[in-house]
CSV table of C-alpha atoms in Angstrom, one decimal:
chain,number,residue,atom,x,y,z
A,74,MET,CA,49.7,189.1,127.7
A,75,LYS,CA,51.9,188.2,131.1
A,76,ARG,CA,55.1,189.6,128.8
A,77,LEU,CA,53.1,192.7,127.7
A,78,PHE,CA,52.0,193.5,131.1
A,79,THR,CA,55.6,193.2,132.8
A,80,LEU,CA,56.7,194.9,129.7
A,81,ILE,CA,54.1,197.9,130.3
A,82,LEU,CA,55.3,197.4,134.1
A,83,SER,CA,59.0,197.6,133.4
A,84,LEU,CA,58.1,201.1,131.4
A,85,CYS,CA,56.2,202.7,133.6
A,86,CYS,CA,59.1,201.9,136.4
A,87,LEU,CA,61.2,203.4,133.8
A,88,SER,CA,59.1,206.8,133.2
A,89,ALA,CA,58.8,207.6,136.9
A,90,ALA,CA,62.5,206.7,137.1
A,91,VAL,CA,63.5,209.5,135.0
A,92,GLN,CA,60.7,211.7,136.4
A,93,ALA,CA,61.9,211.4,139.6
A,94,GLN,CA,65.6,212.1,138.6
A,95,THR,CA,64.3,215.3,136.8
A,96,GLU,CA,62.1,216.5,138.9
A,97,SER,CA,65.0,215.8,141.8
A,98,PRO,CA,64.7,217.6,145.3
A,99,LEU,CA,67.5,220.6,145.6
A,100,PRO,CA,70.1,219.8,148.5
A,101,LYS,CA,70.2,220.3,151.8
A,102,MET,CA,71.6,223.5,152.5
A,103,PHE,CA,73.8,224.6,155.3
A,104,ALA,CA,75.7,227.2,155.5
A,105,HIS,CA,79.6,227.0,156.9
A,106,ARG,CA,80.1,228.9,160.2
A,107,GLY,CA,76.7,230.6,159.9
A,108,CYS,CA,75.8,232.8,157.1
A,109,TRP,CA,78.7,235.6,157.3
A,110,SER,CA,79.9,238.1,154.9
A,111,LYS,CA,82.7,241.0,155.3
A,112,ILE,CA,80.1,242.8,157.6
A,113,VAL,CA,78.8,239.8,159.8
A,114,PRO,CA,81.0,237.8,161.6
A,115,GLU,CA,81.5,234.3,161.8
A,116,ASN,CA,80.2,231.9,164.3
A,117,SER,CA,78.0,234.9,165.3
A,118,ILE,CA,74.3,235.5,166.8
A,119,PRO,CA,73.7,237.1,163.7
A,120,ALA,CA,74.9,235.1,161.5
A,121,VAL,CA,72.1,232.6,162.4
A,122,GLY,CA,69.1,235.4,161.5
A,123,ARG,CA,71.2,235.9,158.2
A,124,ALA,CA,70.5,232.4,157.2
A,125,ALA,CA,67.5,231.8,158.3
A,126,ARG,CA,66.9,234.8,155.3
A,127,HIS,CA,68.8,233.4,153.0
A,128,GLY,CA,66.8,229.7,152.6
A,129,TYR,CA,69.9,227.9,154.3
A,130,MET,CA,68.2,224.8,156.3
A,131,GLY,CA,71.5,225.1,158.8
A,132,ILE,CA,73.9,226.4,159.9
A,133,GLU,CA,77.5,224.5,160.5
A,134,LEU,CA,79.0,225.9,164.4
A,135,ASP,CA,82.4,224.8,166.2
A,136,VAL,CA,82.9,224.0,169.4
A,137,LYS,CA,85.6,225.2,171.9
A,138,MET,CA,86.4,225.2,175.4
A,139,THR,CA,87.5,228.0,177.7
A,140,LYS,CA,89.9,227.3,180.7
A,141,ASP,CA,86.4,227.3,182.7
A,142,ASN,CA,85.0,225.0,180.5
A,143,LYS,CA,82.6,227.4,179.4
A,144,MET,CA,81.2,226.1,175.6
A,145,VAL,CA,81.2,228.6,172.9
A,146,ILE,CA,81.6,229.2,169.6
A,147,MET,CA,84.9,229.9,167.7
A,148,HIS,CA,86.1,228.3,164.5
A,149,ASP,CA,90.1,228.4,165.7
A,150,LYS,CA,91.9,227.1,168.5
A,151,TRP,CA,93.0,231.4,169.1
A,152,ILE,CA,91.0,234.5,168.6
A,153,ASN,CA,92.7,236.6,166.9
A,154,ARG,CA,92.1,236.6,163.5
A,155,THR,CA,88.2,236.7,164.0
A,156,CYS,CA,88.5,239.1,167.6
A,157,ARG,CA,89.4,242.7,168.4
A,158,ASN,CA,90.4,244.2,171.9
A,159,ALA,CA,87.0,244.9,173.1
A,160,SER,CA,88.7,248.3,174.3
A,161,ASP,CA,89.6,250.1,171.3
A,162,TYR,CA,89.7,248.0,168.3
A,163,SER,CA,93.0,247.5,167.9
A,164,LYS,CA,94.1,244.1,166.4
A,165,LEU,CA,96.4,241.2,168.9
A,166,THR,CA,99.4,241.9,169.3
A,167,GLU,CA,100.1,237.9,170.1
A,168,LYS,CA,98.1,234.6,169.6
A,169,VAL,CA,95.4,234.6,172.1
A,170,ARG,CA,94.3,230.8,172.8
A,171,VAL,CA,90.7,230.0,173.2
A,172,SER,CA,91.7,227.6,176.2
A,173,ASP,CA,94.5,229.9,177.6
A,174,LEU,CA,91.2,232.1,178.9
A,175,THR,CA,88.2,232.2,181.4
A,176,PHE,CA,84.5,232.6,179.7
A,177,LYS,CA,84.9,236.2,181.9
A,178,GLU,CA,88.2,236.8,180.4
A,179,LEU,CA,86.7,236.0,177.2
A,180,ARG,CA,83.8,238.2,177.0
A,181,GLU,CA,85.1,241.3,178.6
A,182,ASN,CA,87.6,241.7,176.7
A,183,TYR,CA,87.3,240.6,173.5
A,184,VAL,CA,85.1,241.5,170.3
A,185,LEU,CA,83.8,239.7,166.9
A,186,ALA,CA,85.0,241.4,164.2
A,187,SER,CA,83.5,243.7,161.9
A,188,PRO,CA,84.2,247.3,159.9
A,189,LYS,CA,80.4,247.9,161.7
A,190,ALA,CA,80.5,248.6,165.2
A,191,GLU,CA,77.3,247.0,165.8
A,192,TYR,CA,78.2,243.9,164.1
A,193,ARG,CA,81.3,243.7,167.1
A,194,THR,CA,79.3,241.5,169.4
A,195,GLN,CA,80.7,238.8,172.7
A,196,VAL,CA,81.8,235.2,171.7
A,197,PRO,CA,79.2,234.2,171.6
A,198,THR,CA,78.0,230.4,173.5
A,199,LEU,CA,76.8,227.6,173.1
A,200,GLU,CA,73.8,227.7,174.4
A,201,GLU,CA,73.1,231.4,173.2
A,202,ILE,CA,73.3,230.6,169.8
A,203,LEU,CA,71.6,227.1,170.2
A,204,LYS,CA,68.6,229.5,170.9
A,205,GLU,CA,68.6,231.5,168.7
A,206,CYS,CA,69.2,228.4,165.9
A,207,LYS,CA,65.6,227.3,167.8
A,208,LYS,CA,64.2,230.9,166.8
A,209,HIS,CA,64.2,231.1,163.9
A,210,LYS,CA,64.3,227.6,163.4
A,211,ILE,CA,67.9,227.0,161.5
A,212,VAL,CA,68.8,223.4,162.9
A,213,PRO,CA,72.5,223.8,163.8
A,214,MET,CA,75.2,220.8,162.8
A,215,LEU,CA,77.1,220.5,166.0
A,216,HIS,CA,81.5,220.3,164.6
A,217,SER,CA,82.6,219.4,168.4
A,218,LYS,CA,84.8,216.6,170.2
A,219,TYR,CA,82.6,216.8,173.2
A,220,VAL,CA,80.0,215.5,174.6
A,221,GLU,CA,78.8,217.8,176.6
A,222,SER,CA,78.0,220.0,173.6
A,223,TYR,CA,75.6,217.5,171.8
A,224,ARG,CA,73.5,216.6,175.6
A,225,LEU,CA,73.1,220.4,175.3
A,226,ALA,CA,72.0,220.4,171.7
A,227,GLN,CA,69.3,217.5,172.6
A,228,LYS,CA,68.4,219.0,175.4
A,229,ILE,CA,67.5,222.9,173.2
A,230,MET,CA,66.7,221.4,169.8
A,231,GLY,CA,65.6,218.1,170.5
A,232,ASP,CA,66.3,215.4,168.1
A,233,ASN,CA,66.1,218.9,165.0
A,234,TRP,CA,69.7,219.0,165.3
A,235,VAL,CA,72.9,217.5,163.6
A,236,CYS,CA,76.4,216.0,165.2
A,237,PHE,CA,79.1,215.9,162.9
A,238,THR,CA,82.1,214.9,163.9
A,239,GLY,CA,84.8,212.1,163.1
A,240,ASN,CA,84.7,210.9,166.7
A,241,VAL,CA,83.9,207.9,166.7
A,242,GLU,CA,82.8,207.2,170.3
A,243,GLY,CA,81.4,210.6,170.6
A,244,MET,CA,79.2,209.5,167.7
A,245,LYS,CA,78.2,206.4,169.3
A,246,GLU,CA,77.6,208.3,172.6
A,247,CYS,CA,75.3,210.8,171.0
A,248,ARG,CA,73.6,208.0,169.7
A,249,THR,CA,72.7,206.4,173.6
A,250,PHE,CA,70.1,210.0,174.0
A,251,SER,CA,69.5,211.2,170.5
A,252,LYS,CA,67.9,210.4,167.4
A,253,CYS,CA,69.6,213.5,165.1
A,254,LEU,CA,71.4,213.3,162.2
A,255,ILE,CA,74.8,212.1,162.6
A,256,LEU,CA,77.3,212.7,160.5
A,257,TYR,CA,80.9,211.0,160.4
A,258,GLY,CA,83.8,213.2,159.0
A,259,VAL,CA,85.5,211.2,156.2
A,260,ARG,CA,89.0,210.9,154.3
A,261,PRO,CA,90.4,208.4,152.1
A,262,HIS,CA,91.6,206.2,153.8
A,263,ASN,CA,88.5,206.3,156.3
A,264,ALA,CA,86.0,206.5,153.8
A,265,ASP,CA,84.3,202.6,153.4
A,266,HIS,CA,85.1,202.5,157.1
A,267,ALA,CA,81.4,204.3,157.0
A,268,PHE,CA,80.1,201.1,155.7
A,269,GLU,CA,81.3,199.1,158.9
A,270,LEU,CA,80.3,202.0,161.5
A,271,LEU,CA,77.1,203.4,160.4
A,272,PRO,CA,74.8,200.8,160.8
A,273,GLN,CA,76.4,200.0,163.5
A,274,LEU,CA,74.7,203.7,165.2
A,275,GLY,CA,71.5,203.5,163.1
A,276,GLY,CA,68.8,205.3,162.5
A,277,LYS,CA,69.5,208.5,160.4
A,278,VAL,CA,73.1,208.8,159.5
A,279,GLY,CA,75.8,210.4,156.6
A,280,VAL,CA,79.5,210.6,155.7
A,281,SER,CA,81.0,214.1,155.3
A,282,SER,CA,83.9,215.3,153.9
A,283,MET,CA,86.1,218.0,152.2
A,284,GLN,CA,87.8,215.2,149.8
A,285,ARG,CA,86.2,214.7,146.8
A,286,GLU,CA,88.7,211.6,146.0
A,287,ALA,CA,86.9,210.3,150.0
A,288,LEU,CA,83.8,210.8,148.4
A,289,THR,CA,83.5,209.4,144.6
A,290,ARG,CA,80.6,208.4,142.4
A,291,GLU,CA,81.2,205.3,143.2
A,292,ARG,CA,81.3,205.2,147.2
A,293,ILE,CA,77.9,208.5,146.9
A,294,GLN,CA,76.2,206.2,145.1
A,295,LYS,CA,76.7,203.0,147.5
A,296,PHE,CA,76.0,205.2,150.7
A,297,ARG,CA,72.7,206.8,148.4
A,298,GLU,CA,70.9,203.1,147.6
A,299,LEU,CA,71.5,202.4,151.9
A,300,GLY,CA,70.0,205.5,152.6
A,301,TYR,CA,72.8,207.6,154.0
A,302,GLU,CA,73.3,211.5,153.8
A,303,VAL,CA,75.8,212.3,152.0
A,304,GLN,CA,77.4,216.4,152.7
A,305,GLN,CA,80.3,218.0,150.4
A,306,SER,CA,82.1,220.2,152.4
A,307,ILE,CA,83.5,223.9,151.6
A,308,TYR,CA,84.1,223.1,148.2
A,309,ARG,CA,85.1,226.0,145.7
A,310,ALA,CA,83.2,227.3,143.1
A,311,PRO,CA,83.4,224.8,140.1
A,312,ARG,CA,83.2,221.6,142.2
A,313,GLU,CA,79.6,222.1,143.7
A,314,VAL,CA,77.9,221.1,140.2
A,315,LEU,CA,79.8,218.3,139.6
A,316,ALA,CA,79.2,217.3,143.9
A,317,LEU,CA,75.4,217.5,142.8
A,318,ARG,CA,76.0,215.3,140.1
A,319,ASP,CA,77.9,212.6,141.5
A,320,GLY,CA,74.2,212.5,143.8
A,321,THR,CA,75.4,214.6,147.0
A,322,THR,CA,72.7,215.8,149.6
A,323,MET,CA,73.8,218.2,151.5
A,324,ILE,CA,75.8,221.2,150.6
A,325,LEU,CA,78.0,222.9,153.6
A,326,SER,CA,78.9,225.9,152.0
A,327,ASP,CA,81.0,229.8,152.7
A,328,PHE,CA,79.0,231.0,149.4
A,329,CYS,CA,76.5,228.6,147.9
A,330,ILE,CA,72.8,228.8,147.9
A,331,MET,CA,70.2,227.2,145.7
A,332,PRO,CA,67.8,228.9,142.8
A,333,ASP,CA,64.8,227.9,145.4
A,334,PRO,CA,61.0,229.2,143.9
A,335,ASN,CA,60.3,228.8,147.9
A,336,ASN,CA,62.3,231.5,148.5
A,337,ASN,CA,60.7,234.6,147.7
A,338,PRO,CA,63.2,235.7,144.4
A,339,SER,CA,62.8,239.4,143.6
A,340,LYS,CA,62.9,238.2,139.7
A,341,VAL,CA,62.6,235.1,138.2
A,342,VAL,CA,64.3,234.9,134.0
A,343,THR,CA,63.1,231.6,132.0
A,344,ILE,CA,65.8,231.3,129.7
A,345,ASP,CA,64.2,230.1,126.5
A,346,PRO,CA,65.3,226.5,124.4
A,347,GLN,CA,68.0,227.8,122.2
A,348,GLU,CA,71.6,227.2,120.4
A,349,LEU,CA,74.7,229.0,122.0
A,350,ALA,CA,77.5,229.5,119.5
A,351,GLN,CA,80.8,229.2,120.2
A,352,GLY,CA,81.7,232.0,121.9
A,353,GLN,CA,78.4,233.7,122.1
A,354,THR,CA,78.1,235.1,125.8
A,355,LEU,CA,74.5,235.8,127.0
A,356,VAL,CA,74.3,238.4,130.2
A,357,PHE,CA,71.2,238.5,132.9
A,358,ASN,CA,71.1,241.0,134.8
A,359,ALA,CA,69.4,242.0,138.5
A,360,ASP,CA,67.5,244.7,138.3
A,361,GLY,CA,69.3,247.0,140.4
A,362,LYS,CA,72.8,246.6,142.9
A,363,VAL,CA,71.2,245.7,146.6
A,364,LYS,CA,72.6,245.3,150.1
A,365,ASP,CA,72.0,241.8,150.8
A,366,GLY,CA,71.2,239.7,147.7
A,367,GLY,CA,72.3,236.5,146.0
A,368,VAL,CA,71.5,235.0,142.2
A,369,ALA,CA,70.6,231.7,141.3
A,370,LEU,CA,71.0,229.0,138.2
A,371,ASP,CA,68.8,225.6,137.1
A,372,ILE,CA,69.9,224.6,133.7
A,373,GLU,CA,70.1,222.1,131.4
A,374,PHE,CA,72.4,221.8,128.1
A,375,GLU,CA,74.0,220.3,125.8
A,376,GLY,CA,78.1,220.9,125.0
A,377,ALA,CA,80.3,223.1,126.6
A,378,ILE,CA,79.6,226.4,128.7
A,379,GLU,CA,81.2,228.7,131.0
A,380,VAL,CA,79.1,230.2,133.5
A,381,GLU,CA,80.0,233.5,135.4
A,382,ILE,CA,77.5,233.7,138.4
A,383,GLY,CA,77.4,237.0,141.4
A,384,LYS,CA,80.6,238.4,140.7
A,385,ASP,CA,84.2,236.1,141.1
A,386,LYS,CA,82.2,232.3,140.6
A,387,PHE,CA,83.2,230.3,137.3
A,388,TYR,CA,82.0,227.2,136.1
A,389,THR,CA,83.0,225.3,133.2
A,390,LEU,CA,80.8,223.0,132.5
A,391,PHE,CA,80.2,219.8,129.8
A,392,GLY,CA,76.6,218.6,129.1
A,393,ASN,CA,75.9,215.4,127.6
A,394,GLY,CA,71.8,215.1,127.3
A,395,THR,CA,72.0,212.9,130.4
A,396,THR,CA,72.8,215.8,133.0
A,397,LYS,CA,69.6,216.6,134.5
A,398,HIS,CA,69.1,220.2,136.3
A,399,ASP,CA,72.6,221.9,137.3
A,400,ARG,CA,72.3,224.1,139.9
A,401,LEU,CA,74.2,226.6,141.6
A,402,GLY,CA,74.5,230.1,143.0
A,403,THR,CA,75.9,232.1,145.2
A,404,ARG,CA,75.2,235.0,147.9
A,405,PHE,CA,76.9,238.2,148.2
A,406,ILE,CA,77.2,242.1,149.2
A,407,ASN,CA,76.3,245.6,148.1
A,408,ALA,CA,76.5,244.5,144.5
A,409,LYS,CA,74.3,243.7,141.5
A,410,GLY,CA,73.5,239.7,140.7
A,411,TYR,CA,73.8,238.6,137.3
A,412,VAL,CA,74.7,235.6,134.8
A,413,LYS,CA,76.8,234.7,132.0
A,414,LEU,CA,76.5,232.1,129.6
A,415,HIS,CA,79.1,231.2,127.7
A,416,GLY,CA,79.1,229.0,124.9
A,417,ILE,CA,82.9,226.9,124.4
A,418,GLU,CA,82.1,224.8,121.8
A,419,PRO,CA,78.6,224.8,120.5
A,420,SER,CA,75.9,224.1,122.5
A,421,LYS,CA,72.1,223.6,123.0
A,422,ILE,CA,70.3,224.9,126.1
A,423,LYS,CA,67.5,223.1,126.9
A,424,SER,CA,65.9,224.9,129.9
A,425,ALA,CA,67.2,227.5,132.3
A,426,LYS,CA,65.8,229.7,134.7
A,427,VAL,CA,67.5,232.8,136.4
A,428,TYR,CA,66.8,233.4,140.0
A,429,PHE,CA,67.7,236.6,141.9
A,430,TYR,CA,67.2,237.6,145.3
A,431,ASP,CA,67.1,241.1,147.0
A,432,PHE,CA,67.3,239.3,150.9
A,433,PRO,CA,65.6,242.1,153.9
A,434,LEU,CA,68.1,242.7,156.2
A,435,GLU,CA,67.2,243.0,159.9
């Protein structure tokens, strides 16, 4: 009887584990430098509200310091790539460094670049963009080396923000006054150091990397077993599916969205279980072109397929029947969303849904 009870308990636990794998939650999605586009500038105030409308949990922000010690949001050390002269919208002919400008000079002489005049706004301060995040209930992720920026985030957001840095001393200082999530930026040479450092920080912690060699499947599993967040950053299209297969819990992306039914899709297409022959292509289209949209796919399959999604995102995927719910998606502007599934070899689609989104404009 005891053996029977143990067997039943084991089967129940196994069933629960399988169900948990099948119903794994969507990763936490963060928009890199805000939800920018060809029109909406990166690291701008409008990129915050757009991120909220696109269903992102948060945005990543880069903090720079002006000559007179004012914290502003700008990715590069120089402003040439993202800014134009405010007087006539001409390109900058000489290199201009943020740290060589006073705050007044930066705000009066330059605007963020956009083909539409209404988006040619001033470079925002950290304070301005944090208040916009709070307004839209967006979690700011500060990529910053300045402890002053952490203190300001804590003042405005409480613990509802993310400290993202490779500066160990900065992370330790941050933990003295904040219970926010701290992500340690790692590379292949120091990834294992995180196993020693994160317990010292305590609280909500995790790791982040742009390099898959740093966050191998084995390391990710160890981090997950310890209850840590794992963020993959700014991967190109094919790698994001592999990151999710490896167990990543957060994605920081320039384009990726998830097939989230809670994000008010304009259309959902359910694909019935079916065989996909080698060379066969299935196409699923949105009802029409949208100004600001997205398309996402949730699929479980066996075999080998190529997925073309959105406009220019291609994924070659291999499934052996054990992988649950490959999820991928992209946002776009002024386009028609679609998904193409092409059989590289004879394959079997077990279940799939395509989500089309028509995001509201401001």
